[in-house]
Amino acid sequence: MNTVILNEVRRGFYLDSVALMRFSRAIATMDGIEEAALMMASPSNRQIMADANLLNATSDDTEGGDLIIGIRAATQQAAEAALEEANQLLDQPRSSGGDSAEWRPKSIRAAVNADPDASLALISVAGDFAAAEARKALRKGLHVMMFSDNVSIADEVSLKHEARDLGLLVMGPDCGTAILNGTPLAFANKVTSGDIGLIGASGTGTQEISCLISQGGGGISQAIGVGGRDLKEEIGGITTLMALDALDQDANTRHIVVISKPPAPSVAKQVVERIAASQKSFTVCFIGADDWDLPQNAGFAPSLKSAAEHALGDTPLFADFDFAAVAKPGPAPRIRGLFSGGTLCAEAQTLFKAAGEAVASNAPIPGATDMAGGASAHALIDLGSDEYTQGRPHPMIDPGVRDAALSDALKDKEIGIVLVDVVIGYGAHEDPAGHLIESLGNMHQGDTLIIASVTGTDQDPQGRKAQISKLESAGILVAPSNADAARLALTCLQQNG
Amino acid sequence: MEKIEKANQEALERMLAADPVLVDVVPASVAIPALKDRMILHAGPPIEWADMCGPMQGAIMGIAVFEGWADDLQDAARQAAAGAFEFHPNHHFDAVGPMTGMTTVSQPLMVVENKTYNNRAYCALNEGLGKVMRFGGNDAEVLARLAWLRDDFGPAVGKALRSGDGIPLKHLIARGLSMGDEMHQRNVACSGLLLRELAPALARTSNDNEALATALAFIGGNDQFFLNVAMAMGKSIMDPVRNIEGSSVVTAMCRNGTEFGIRVSGTGDTWFTAPVEMPEGLYFPGFTEEDANPDMGDSTIVETIGLGGFAMGASPAVAGFVGAGAASEAGNFTRTMSEIATGENPEWTIPAMDYLGVPTGIDIRLVLETGLAPTINTGIAHKEPGVGQVGAGVVRAPMKCFEKALLAFAESVGVK
């Protein structure tokens, strides 16, 4: 029997038993070690070590204030290696605790206790749970931004009524974008600061307009999201009206842009009355409507691009983009639109309709058909719509959601042109253009044209210029805005004859 | 909602208003008149012989022999299986006990009186380390020690305590927290402070130097002596918090080695039980998880009052049990427990956390809402009776207890 028992004693050396137990475990698992322990030499500990057959004569003369290192190994070599390791563990400089994991609260209650100055809660849990969390936040006196969708209308009504009574904003549900006091929240872009305020009933509309205003030399004071359903009759525009009050009173806001699908008539009436009562000037963009009856201090814009141009004082944007030069003939008669942004999809539908083209969509504007009735129309699809995001991330977070639809479109012989949006900024994928190109690489593109625009700015993490370059190098036709991309697609269609 | 908030505030106030004082040591038959021969009180929620773990059965066999109800251990086991003894939780008789928690008529029990509400709670004296009955030990050595506790040490401490006004405990706890104790796994500071309080009275009431020396050495040599005092104190603090209508605060947590049980103020004496979990910890040389007994003991009364795992920020060394836990992360455990507590205790504060008060008043609603179960620092017994402690670690209260409790609680306040 070659078992070796090796002991070393450190006189008058103290270390807490838990630390010693952890060192013991580290030594005991070394090669050739049968058992090992580091323990303070109290009578009961010595008994434990003796019972484990770890002691030899070296430790006979020890007292409570001494540390015993006891090692039992198959070979002398293994025992000595373990002893050296034990000594290193005992002598190593302690880390200063600088890399200890920071405590993160797990509840709104604990978060507010830890930071009583917080004024906003951004909620993005699954829809089933979002309303309960929003309620907790409101009752702690926080404004709420609800990125979550799949929240019931009844919950939205109840939350907004409670919030209004408390003087708090509920931005959402299904609110993708806000920029408050210069801070981009959820999906938002780094835009120039300025005197134009935005109130948006959905995210990509706010994103596109804020970026176009920024590119056009203007700036944003605040961008308040209100959620996709705020202007429905059941909700009554509660958040929109509160946002109008807030921006009307904001000294840094000179002009206000309102972006939404066309509201329910009763709600539109209240919004228009509120606009009329203000001294400031307004741009109203109800996407899908051709026109709207507005007071003198407000102008109607049918598209996101025209809204930005109006807000900038009727300044045309990208007037020198040469459609004819960039366009190529589309090889087949139909256009398929695959959008991650709902409002970007709506804007494209608006422009197609204005050009007299038949349009179908899963989120149709007035005058477009739904997917069932649109066999011969151009299908423009909102991939961020609720039916695509049940239990899945939004396509702006996970561009892979678009891949299957893109592959199908490329295989369809009737489709000659595919129209996509590429949205960058905070919250978006780190390289949407790169992902699109990589996915295309695994598909057979054939003659199909791919047309894109990049919603974002050069100050965004991904960099707008860089994203455009990448797309162009892969043979994708790039237009300077979503509206222009739709127009470019139509131009390509017409070139086909 | 408001009714529950108010009820929980009431519960918290009662906890903070407590004034626990260690006043005496008396035989169990004197402390608990309802305790009779052949009645054996154990730790944890109710349990039958057939379901008990090895150490618990070992302890019962031992105590039956000790009290003279059985000729030997085998006879004791036979009788137990045949139903010759009545088994009850300590909690049903104003008592608590660590690990197996044996309480029978002749055991000397420490008496802690909560002067604010005039209620009393009891716990046996801590036997020391190694082969002891609380780990299921039942041989001659164990019984001899119990006899010494009953005949010599217990009466001596009782006499010493009666000679004065008793030892107020809240202040002792506060000092211990600032010295590295958390009162479940770390009691060395409070044990030392207690000895300072007791020694003069022990000396003054003793006429036998040798016995005095033995008694002082017994306390002085046991780092965990104070655990049993803390436990009785915990029960004395929580008992007046029972039966507040509409309160979702936990009034007791305990384990019998098979099941974990909790009680909630608004649902009275109902036990909500679930299988105990296995501790995650470190083992003494020669032992591994294979040897571990499932979680056991009434000592979780200590977490119920905001100490133990809840006060880990005061005792950074203990954080080392969990995973790669750095001592500097100990405060995170306390902060996490704050998420499930009604408030904090302004008298029991943790200096290293800028004098944050220990999280107090576990709210079952918050436990379920956050998914965070109470964190408990515990010793680990060998699964064979009588071997003793084999390690120590961290264990969580089972979430199922809180789920059951919430359903019953909801019914009690009229919520579907």
PDB file of N, CA, C and O in Angstrom, chain B residues 62-123:
ATOM      1  N   GLY B  62     -33.179   7.228  20.535  1.00  0.00           N
ATOM      2  CA  GLY B  62     -32.303   7.647  21.624  1.00  0.00           C
ATOM      3  C   GLY B  62     -33.068   8.316  22.751  1.00  0.00           C
ATOM      4  O   GLY B  62     -32.834   8.028  23.943  1.00  0.00           O
ATOM      5  N   ILE B  63     -33.962   9.216  22.410  1.00  0.00           N
ATOM      6  CA  ILE B  63     -34.670   9.951  23.458  1.00  0.00           C
ATOM      7  C   ILE B  63     -35.640   9.042  24.211  1.00  0.00           C
ATOM      8  O   ILE B  63     -35.887   9.214  25.414  1.00  0.00           O
ATOM      9  N   ALA B  64     -36.173   8.038  23.509  1.00  0.00           N
ATOM     10  CA  ALA B  64     -37.072   7.092  24.176  1.00  0.00           C
ATOM     11  C   ALA B  64     -36.302   6.298  25.231  1.00  0.00           C
ATOM     12  O   ALA B  64     -36.799   6.052  26.342  1.00  0.00           O
ATOM     13  N   VAL B  65     -35.100   5.889  24.890  1.00  0.00           N
ATOM     14  CA  VAL B  65     -34.242   5.192  25.861  1.00  0.00           C
ATOM     15  C   VAL B  65     -33.881   6.141  27.002  1.00  0.00           C
ATOM     16  O   VAL B  65     -33.955   5.780  28.184  1.00  0.00           O
ATOM     17  N   PHE B  66     -33.526   7.367  26.655  1.00  0.00           N
ATOM     18  CA  PHE B  66     -33.112   8.350  27.664  1.00  0.00           C
ATOM     19  C   PHE B  66     -34.203   8.584  28.703  1.00  0.00           C
ATOM     20  O   PHE B  66     -33.947   8.685  29.901  1.00  0.00           O
ATOM     21  N   GLU B  67     -35.448   8.661  28.234  1.00  0.00           N
ATOM     22  CA  GLU B  67     -36.553   8.935  29.146  1.00  0.00           C
ATOM     23  C   GLU B  67     -37.038   7.684  29.853  1.00  0.00           C
ATOM     24  O   GLU B  67     -37.944   7.741  30.677  1.00  0.00           O
ATOM     25  N   GLY B  68     -36.446   6.534  29.497  1.00  0.00           N
ATOM     26  CA  GLY B  68     -36.836   5.283  30.149  1.00  0.00           C
ATOM     27  C   GLY B  68     -38.101   4.675  29.588  1.00  0.00           C
ATOM     28  O   GLY B  68     -38.735   3.843  30.256  1.00  0.00           O
ATOM     29  N   TRP B  69     -38.486   5.053  28.369  1.00  0.00           N
ATOM     30  CA  TRP B  69     -39.702   4.471  27.796  1.00  0.00           C
ATOM     31  C   TRP B  69     -39.408   3.217  26.985  1.00  0.00           C
ATOM     32  O   TRP B  69     -40.333   2.547  26.523  1.00  0.00           O
ATOM     33  N   ALA B  70     -38.121   2.939  26.796  1.00  0.00           N
ATOM     34  CA  ALA B  70     -37.728   1.746  26.040  1.00  0.00           C
ATOM     35  C   ALA B  70     -36.469   1.185  26.679  1.00  0.00           C
ATOM     36  O   ALA B  70     -35.690   1.912  27.294  1.00  0.00           O
ATOM     37  N   ASP B  71     -36.292  -0.146  26.518  1.00  0.00           N
ATOM     38  CA  ASP B  71     -35.144  -0.805  27.139  1.00  0.00           C
ATOM     39  C   ASP B  71     -33.852  -0.502  26.401  1.00  0.00           C
ATOM     40  O   ASP B  71     -32.798  -0.380  26.997  1.00  0.00           O
ATOM     41  N   ASP B  72     -33.945  -0.481  25.102  1.00  0.00           N
ATOM     42  CA  ASP B  72     -32.777  -0.186  24.274  1.00  0.00           C
ATOM     43  C   ASP B  72     -33.251   0.381  22.941  1.00  0.00           C
ATOM     44  O   ASP B  72     -34.461   0.529  22.721  1.00  0.00           O
ATOM     45  N   LEU B  73     -32.313   0.658  22.066  1.00  0.00           N
ATOM     46  CA  LEU B  73     -32.654   1.326  20.812  1.00  0.00           C
ATOM     47  C   LEU B  73     -33.587   0.467  19.950  1.00  0.00           C
ATOM     48  O   LEU B  73     -34.543   0.974  19.373  1.00  0.00           O
ATOM     49  N   GLN B  74     -33.331  -0.848  19.895  1.00  0.00           N
ATOM     50  CA  GLN B  74     -34.196  -1.703  19.064  1.00  0.00           C
ATOM     51  C   GLN B  74     -35.620  -1.710  19.603  1.00  0.00           C
ATOM     52  O   GLN B  74     -36.591  -1.660  18.853  1.00  0.00           O
ATOM     53  N   ASP B  75     -35.723  -1.791  20.925  1.00  0.00           N
ATOM     54  CA  ASP B  75     -37.047  -1.777  21.548  1.00  0.00           C
ATOM     55  C   ASP B  75     -37.745  -0.452  21.230  1.00  0.00           C
ATOM     56  O   ASP B  75     -38.943  -0.423  20.930  1.00  0.00           O
ATOM     57  N   ALA B  76     -36.975   0.622  21.293  1.00  0.00           N
ATOM     58  CA  ALA B  76     -37.544   1.930  20.991  1.00  0.00           C
ATOM     59  C   ALA B  76     -38.085   1.969  19.563  1.00  0.00           C
ATOM     60  O   ALA B  76     -39.196   2.461  19.315  1.00  0.00           O
ATOM     61  N   ALA B  77     -37.315   1.411  18.636  1.00  0.00           N
ATOM     62  CA  ALA B  77     -37.738   1.408  17.229  1.00  0.00           C
ATOM     63  C   ALA B  77     -39.015   0.585  17.061  1.00  0.00           C
ATOM     64  O   ALA B  77     -39.947   0.982  16.360  1.00  0.00           O
ATOM     65  N   ARG B  78     -39.052  -0.546  17.722  1.00  0.00           N
ATOM     66  CA  ARG B  78     -40.240  -1.414  17.636  1.00  0.00           C
ATOM     67  C   ARG B  78     -41.461  -0.664  18.139  1.00  0.00           C
ATOM     68  O   ARG B  78     -42.510  -0.674  17.530  1.00  0.00           O
ATOM     69  N   GLN B  79     -41.289  -0.034  19.299  1.00  0.00           N
ATOM     70  CA  GLN B  79     -42.420   0.686  19.891  1.00  0.00           C
ATOM     71  C   GLN B  79     -42.864   1.835  18.993  1.00  0.00           C
ATOM     72  O   GLN B  79     -44.064   2.085  18.821  1.00  0.00           O
ATOM     73  N   ALA B  80     -41.905   2.539  18.472  1.00  0.00           N
ATOM     74  CA  ALA B  80     -42.237   3.690  17.617  1.00  0.00           C
ATOM     75  C   ALA B  80     -43.057   3.228  16.423  1.00  0.00           C
ATOM     76  O   ALA B  80     -44.077   3.835  16.073  1.00  0.00           O
ATOM     77  N   ALA B  81     -42.616   2.141  15.798  1.00  0.00           N
ATOM     78  CA  ALA B  81     -43.333   1.636  14.625  1.00  0.00           C
ATOM     79  C   ALA B  81     -44.729   1.171  14.992  1.00  0.00           C
ATOM     80  O   ALA B  81     -45.665   1.240  14.191  1.00  0.00           O
ATOM     81  N   ALA B  82     -44.875   0.711  16.237  1.00  0.00           N
ATOM     82  CA  ALA B  82     -46.165   0.200  16.697  1.00  0.00           C
ATOM     83  C   ALA B  82     -47.077   1.298  17.213  1.00  0.00           C
ATOM     84  O   ALA B  82     -48.178   1.036  17.685  1.00  0.00           O
ATOM     85  N   GLY B  83     -46.607   2.536  17.174  1.00  0.00           N
ATOM     86  CA  GLY B  83     -47.459   3.646  17.588  1.00  0.00           C
ATOM     87  C   GLY B  83     -47.485   3.900  19.080  1.00  0.00           C
ATOM     88  O   GLY B  83     -48.431   4.502  19.597  1.00  0.00           O
ATOM     89  N   ALA B  84     -46.463   3.485  19.789  1.00  0.00           N
ATOM     90  CA  ALA B  84     -46.442   3.646  21.243  1.00  0.00           C
ATOM     91  C   ALA B  84     -46.131   5.070  21.683  1.00  0.00           C
ATOM     92  O   ALA B  84     -46.311   5.429  22.839  1.00  0.00           O
ATOM     93  N   PHE B  85     -45.638   5.895  20.774  1.00  0.00           N
ATOM     94  CA  PHE B  85     -45.341   7.283  21.116  1.00  0.00           C
ATOM     95  C   PHE B  85     -46.216   8.220  20.304  1.00  0.00           C
ATOM     96  O   PHE B  85     -46.660   7.896  19.212  1.00  0.00           O
ATOM     97  N   GLU B  86     -46.442   9.412  20.860  1.00  0.00           N
ATOM     98  CA  GLU B  86     -47.158  10.459  20.123  1.00  0.00           C
ATOM     99  C   GLU B  86     -46.132  11.436  19.584  1.00  0.00           C
ATOM    100  O   GLU B  86     -45.325  11.969  20.352  1.00  0.00           O
ATOM    101  N   PHE B  87     -46.159  11.660  18.286  1.00  0.00           N
ATOM    102  CA  PHE B  87     -45.209  12.609  17.697  1.00  0.00           C
ATOM    103  C   PHE B  87     -45.919  13.921  17.382  1.00  0.00           C
ATOM    104  O   PHE B  87     -46.999  13.921  16.811  1.00  0.00           O
ATOM    105  N   HIS B  88     -45.328  15.059  17.780  1.00  0.00           N
ATOM    106  CA  HIS B  88     -45.907  16.371  17.486  1.00  0.00           C
ATOM    107  C   HIS B  88     -44.794  17.323  17.094  1.00  0.00           C
ATOM    108  O   HIS B  88     -43.670  17.210  17.601  1.00  0.00           O
ATOM    109  N   PRO B  89     -45.113  18.314  16.259  1.00  0.00           N
ATOM    110  CA  PRO B  89     -44.130  19.361  15.990  1.00  0.00           C
ATOM    111  C   PRO B  89     -43.862  20.195  17.248  1.00  0.00           C
ATOM    112  O   PRO B  89     -44.799  20.483  18.013  1.00  0.00           O
ATOM    113  N   ASN B  90     -42.603  20.598  17.439  1.00  0.00           N
ATOM    114  CA  ASN B  90     -42.274  21.535  18.506  1.00  0.00           C
ATOM    115  C   ASN B  90     -43.189  22.755  18.463  1.00  0.00           C
ATOM    116  O   ASN B  90     -43.639  23.249  19.491  1.00  0.00           O
ATOM    117  N   HIS B  91     -43.424  23.228  17.226  1.00  0.00           N
ATOM    118  CA  HIS B  91     -44.192  24.460  17.046  1.00  0.00           C
ATOM    119  C   HIS B  91     -45.586  24.401  17.683  1.00  0.00           C
ATOM    120  O   HIS B  91     -46.162  25.430  18.028  1.00  0.00           O
ATOM    121  N   HIS B  92     -46.141  23.202  17.822  1.00  0.00           N
ATOM    122  CA  HIS B  92     -47.483  23.095  18.398  1.00  0.00           C
ATOM    123  C   HIS B  92     -47.470  23.284  19.907  1.00  0.00           C
ATOM    124  O   HIS B  92     -48.536  23.353  20.529  1.00  0.00           O
ATOM    125  N   PHE B  93     -46.285  23.367  20.480  1.00  0.00           N
ATOM    126  CA  PHE B  93     -46.177  23.478  21.935  1.00  0.00           C
ATOM    127  C   PHE B  93     -45.252  24.619  22.342  1.00  0.00           C
ATOM    128  O   PHE B  93     -44.528  24.522  23.325  1.00  0.00           O
ATOM    129  N   ASP B  94     -45.285  25.693  21.563  1.00  0.00           N
ATOM    130  CA  ASP B  94     -44.505  26.902  21.880  1.00  0.00           C
ATOM    131  C   ASP B  94     -43.003  26.654  21.871  1.00  0.00           C
ATOM    132  O   ASP B  94     -42.263  27.390  22.531  1.00  0.00           O
ATOM    133  N   ALA B  95     -42.561  25.625  21.149  1.00  0.00           N
ATOM    134  CA  ALA B  95     -41.138  25.303  21.173  1.00  0.00           C
ATOM    135  C   ALA B  95     -40.548  25.208  19.771  1.00  0.00           C
ATOM    136  O   ALA B  95     -41.266  25.150  18.782  1.00  0.00           O
ATOM    137  N   VAL B  96     -39.206  25.200  19.735  1.00  0.00           N
ATOM    138  CA  VAL B  96     -38.462  24.946  18.495  1.00  0.00           C
ATOM    139  C   VAL B  96     -37.244  24.116  18.865  1.00  0.00           C
ATOM    140  O   VAL B  96     -36.832  24.104  20.029  1.00  0.00           O
ATOM    141  N   GLY B  97     -36.703  23.386  17.873  1.00  0.00           N
ATOM    142  CA  GLY B  97     -35.509  22.592  18.146  1.00  0.00           C
ATOM    143  C   GLY B  97     -34.685  22.450  16.880  1.00  0.00           C
ATOM    144  O   GLY B  97     -35.247  22.284  15.801  1.00  0.00           O
ATOM    145  N   PRO B  98     -33.339  22.519  16.986  1.00  0.00           N
ATOM    146  CA  PRO B  98     -32.520  22.439  15.773  1.00  0.00           C
ATOM    147  C   PRO B  98     -32.392  21.003  15.274  1.00  0.00           C
ATOM    148  O   PRO B  98     -32.420  20.058  16.065  1.00  0.00           O
ATOM    149  N   MET B  99     -32.253  20.840  13.978  1.00  0.00           N
ATOM    150  CA  MET B  99     -32.075  19.528  13.340  1.00  0.00           C
ATOM    151  C   MET B  99     -33.189  18.560  13.719  1.00  0.00           C
ATOM    152  O   MET B  99     -34.313  18.779  13.348  1.00  0.00           O
ATOM    153  N   THR B 100     -32.916  17.489  14.451  1.00  0.00           N
ATOM    154  CA  THR B 100     -33.997  16.564  14.800  1.00  0.00           C
ATOM    155  C   THR B 100     -34.927  17.198  15.831  1.00  0.00           C
ATOM    156  O   THR B 100     -36.104  16.883  15.899  1.00  0.00           O
ATOM    157  N   GLY B 101     -34.378  18.097  16.640  1.00  0.00           N
ATOM    158  CA  GLY B 101     -35.205  18.923  17.528  1.00  0.00           C
ATOM    159  C   GLY B 101     -35.965  18.180  18.614  1.00  0.00           C
ATOM    160  O   GLY B 101     -37.097  18.517  18.936  1.00  0.00           O
ATOM    161  N   MET B 102     -35.374  17.175  19.226  1.00  0.00           N
ATOM    162  CA  MET B 102     -36.100  16.382  20.230  1.00  0.00           C
ATOM    163  C   MET B 102     -36.433  17.175  21.486  1.00  0.00           C
ATOM    164  O   MET B 102     -35.561  17.773  22.110  1.00  0.00           O
ATOM    165  N   THR B 103     -37.711  17.171  21.836  1.00  0.00           N
ATOM    166  CA  THR B 103     -38.167  17.807  23.076  1.00  0.00           C
ATOM    167  C   THR B 103     -39.067  16.825  23.812  1.00  0.00           C
ATOM    168  O   THR B 103     -40.088  16.399  23.291  1.00  0.00           O
ATOM    169  N   THR B 104     -38.654  16.435  25.049  1.00  0.00           N
ATOM    170  CA  THR B 104     -39.454  15.518  25.858  1.00  0.00           C
ATOM    171  C   THR B 104     -39.445  16.016  27.302  1.00  0.00           C
ATOM    172  O   THR B 104     -38.664  16.903  27.641  1.00  0.00           O
ATOM    173  N   VAL B 105     -40.279  15.358  28.148  1.00  0.00           N
ATOM    174  CA  VAL B 105     -40.590  15.920  29.472  1.00  0.00           C
ATOM    175  C   VAL B 105     -39.396  16.346  30.333  1.00  0.00           C
ATOM    176  O   VAL B 105     -39.461  17.354  31.044  1.00  0.00           O
ATOM    177  N   SER B 106     -38.295  15.579  30.274  1.00  0.00           N
ATOM    178  CA  SER B 106     -37.234  15.912  31.223  1.00  0.00           C
ATOM    179  C   SER B 106     -36.151  16.800  30.615  1.00  0.00           C
ATOM    180  O   SER B 106     -35.203  17.191  31.297  1.00  0.00           O
ATOM    181  N   GLN B 107     -36.273  17.144  29.330  1.00  0.00           N
ATOM    182  CA  GLN B 107     -35.254  17.997  28.707  1.00  0.00           C
ATOM    183  C   GLN B 107     -35.255  19.385  29.337  1.00  0.00           C
ATOM    184  O   GLN B 107     -36.314  19.997  29.496  1.00  0.00           O
ATOM    185  N   PRO B 108     -34.065  19.927  29.657  1.00  0.00           N
ATOM    186  CA  PRO B 108     -34.030  21.324  30.115  1.00  0.00           C
ATOM    187  C   PRO B 108     -34.220  22.249  28.917  1.00  0.00           C
ATOM    188  O   PRO B 108     -33.534  22.099  27.915  1.00  0.00           O
ATOM    189  N   LEU B 109     -35.176  23.175  29.052  1.00  0.00           N
ATOM    190  CA  LEU B 109     -35.451  24.079  27.944  1.00  0.00           C
ATOM    191  C   LEU B 109     -35.128  25.505  28.342  1.00  0.00           C
ATOM    192  O   LEU B 109     -35.478  25.945  29.451  1.00  0.00           O
ATOM    193  N   MET B 110     -34.489  26.233  27.435  1.00  0.00           N
ATOM    194  CA  MET B 110     -34.279  27.657  27.664  1.00  0.00           C
ATOM    195  C   MET B 110     -35.606  28.373  27.462  1.00  0.00           C
ATOM    196  O   MET B 110     -36.387  27.991  26.582  1.00  0.00           O
ATOM    197  N   VAL B 111     -35.845  29.382  28.277  1.00  0.00           N
ATOM    198  CA  VAL B 111     -37.102  30.123  28.196  1.00  0.00           C
ATOM    199  C   VAL B 111     -36.805  31.545  27.728  1.00  0.00           C
ATOM    200  O   VAL B 111     -36.048  32.274  28.376  1.00  0.00           O
ATOM    201  N   VAL B 112     -37.401  31.928  26.615  1.00  0.00           N
ATOM    202  CA  VAL B 112     -37.304  33.317  26.168  1.00  0.00           C
ATOM    203  C   VAL B 112     -38.692  33.931  26.276  1.00  0.00           C
ATOM    204  O   VAL B 112     -39.669  33.388  25.754  1.00  0.00           O
ATOM    205  N   GLU B 113     -38.765  35.045  27.003  1.00  0.00           N
ATOM    206  CA  GLU B 113     -40.045  35.716  27.167  1.00  0.00           C
ATOM    207  C   GLU B 113     -40.067  36.998  26.344  1.00  0.00           C
ATOM    208  O   GLU B 113     -39.131  37.804  26.417  1.00  0.00           O
ATOM    209  N   ASN B 114     -41.109  37.183  25.566  1.00  0.00           N
ATOM    210  CA  ASN B 114     -41.307  38.414  24.795  1.00  0.00           C
ATOM    211  C   ASN B 114     -42.090  39.369  25.687  1.00  0.00           C
ATOM    212  O   ASN B 114     -43.306  39.265  25.830  1.00  0.00           O
ATOM    213  N   LYS B 115     -41.376  40.295  26.331  1.00  0.00           N
ATOM    214  CA  LYS B 115     -41.998  41.139  27.363  1.00  0.00           C
ATOM    215  C   LYS B 115     -43.104  42.037  26.821  1.00  0.00           C
ATOM    216  O   LYS B 115     -43.983  42.454  27.562  1.00  0.00           O
ATOM    217  N   THR B 116     -43.065  42.328  25.525  1.00  0.00           N
ATOM    218  CA  THR B 116     -44.093  43.207  24.966  1.00  0.00           C
ATOM    219  C   THR B 116     -45.457  42.538  24.951  1.00  0.00           C
ATOM    220  O   THR B 116     -46.469  43.175  25.187  1.00  0.00           O
ATOM    221  N   TYR B 117     -45.448  41.241  24.654  1.00  0.00           N
ATOM    222  CA  TYR B 117     -46.720  40.538  24.522  1.00  0.00           C
ATOM    223  C   TYR B 117     -46.895  39.438  25.561  1.00  0.00           C
ATOM    224  O   TYR B 117     -47.873  38.700  25.537  1.00  0.00           O
ATOM    225  N   ASN B 118     -45.918  39.339  26.489  1.00  0.00           N
ATOM    226  CA  ASN B 118     -45.998  38.345  27.582  1.00  0.00           C
ATOM    227  C   ASN B 118     -46.149  36.915  27.109  1.00  0.00           C
ATOM    228  O   ASN B 118     -46.819  36.116  27.760  1.00  0.00           O
ATOM    229  N   ASN B 119     -45.557  36.573  25.979  1.00  0.00           N
ATOM    230  CA  ASN B 119     -45.593  35.175  25.549  1.00  0.00           C
ATOM    231  C   ASN B 119     -44.206  34.576  25.710  1.00  0.00           C
ATOM    232  O   ASN B 119     -43.206  35.277  25.733  1.00  0.00           O
ATOM    233  N   ARG B 120     -44.179  33.246  25.833  1.00  0.00           N
ATOM    234  CA  ARG B 120     -42.900  32.550  26.034  1.00  0.00           C
ATOM    235  C   ARG B 120     -42.665  31.515  24.944  1.00  0.00           C
ATOM    236  O   ARG B 120     -43.622  30.937  24.406  1.00  0.00           O
ATOM    237  N   ALA B 121     -41.394  31.279  24.652  1.00  0.00           N
ATOM    238  CA  ALA B 121     -41.021  30.244  23.693  1.00  0.00           C
ATOM    239  C   ALA B 121     -39.824  29.488  24.242  1.00  0.00           C
ATOM    240  O   ALA B 121     -39.051  30.038  25.029  1.00  0.00           O
ATOM    241  N   TYR B 122     -39.676  28.219  23.811  1.00  0.00           N
ATOM    242  CA  TYR B 122     -38.697  27.337  24.431  1.00  0.00           C
ATOM    243  C   TYR B 122     -37.816  26.640  23.406  1.00  0.00           C
ATOM    244  O   TYR B 122     -38.253  26.327  22.300  1.00  0.00           O
ATOM    245  N   CYS B 123     -36.579  26.361  23.820  1.00  0.00           N
ATOM    246  CA  CYS B 123     -35.694  25.547  22.981  1.00  0.00           C
ATOM    247  C   CYS B 123     -34.699  24.840  23.890  1.00  0.00           C
ATOM    248  O   CYS B 123     -34.233  25.422  24.878  1.00  0.00           O
TER     249      CYS B 123
END
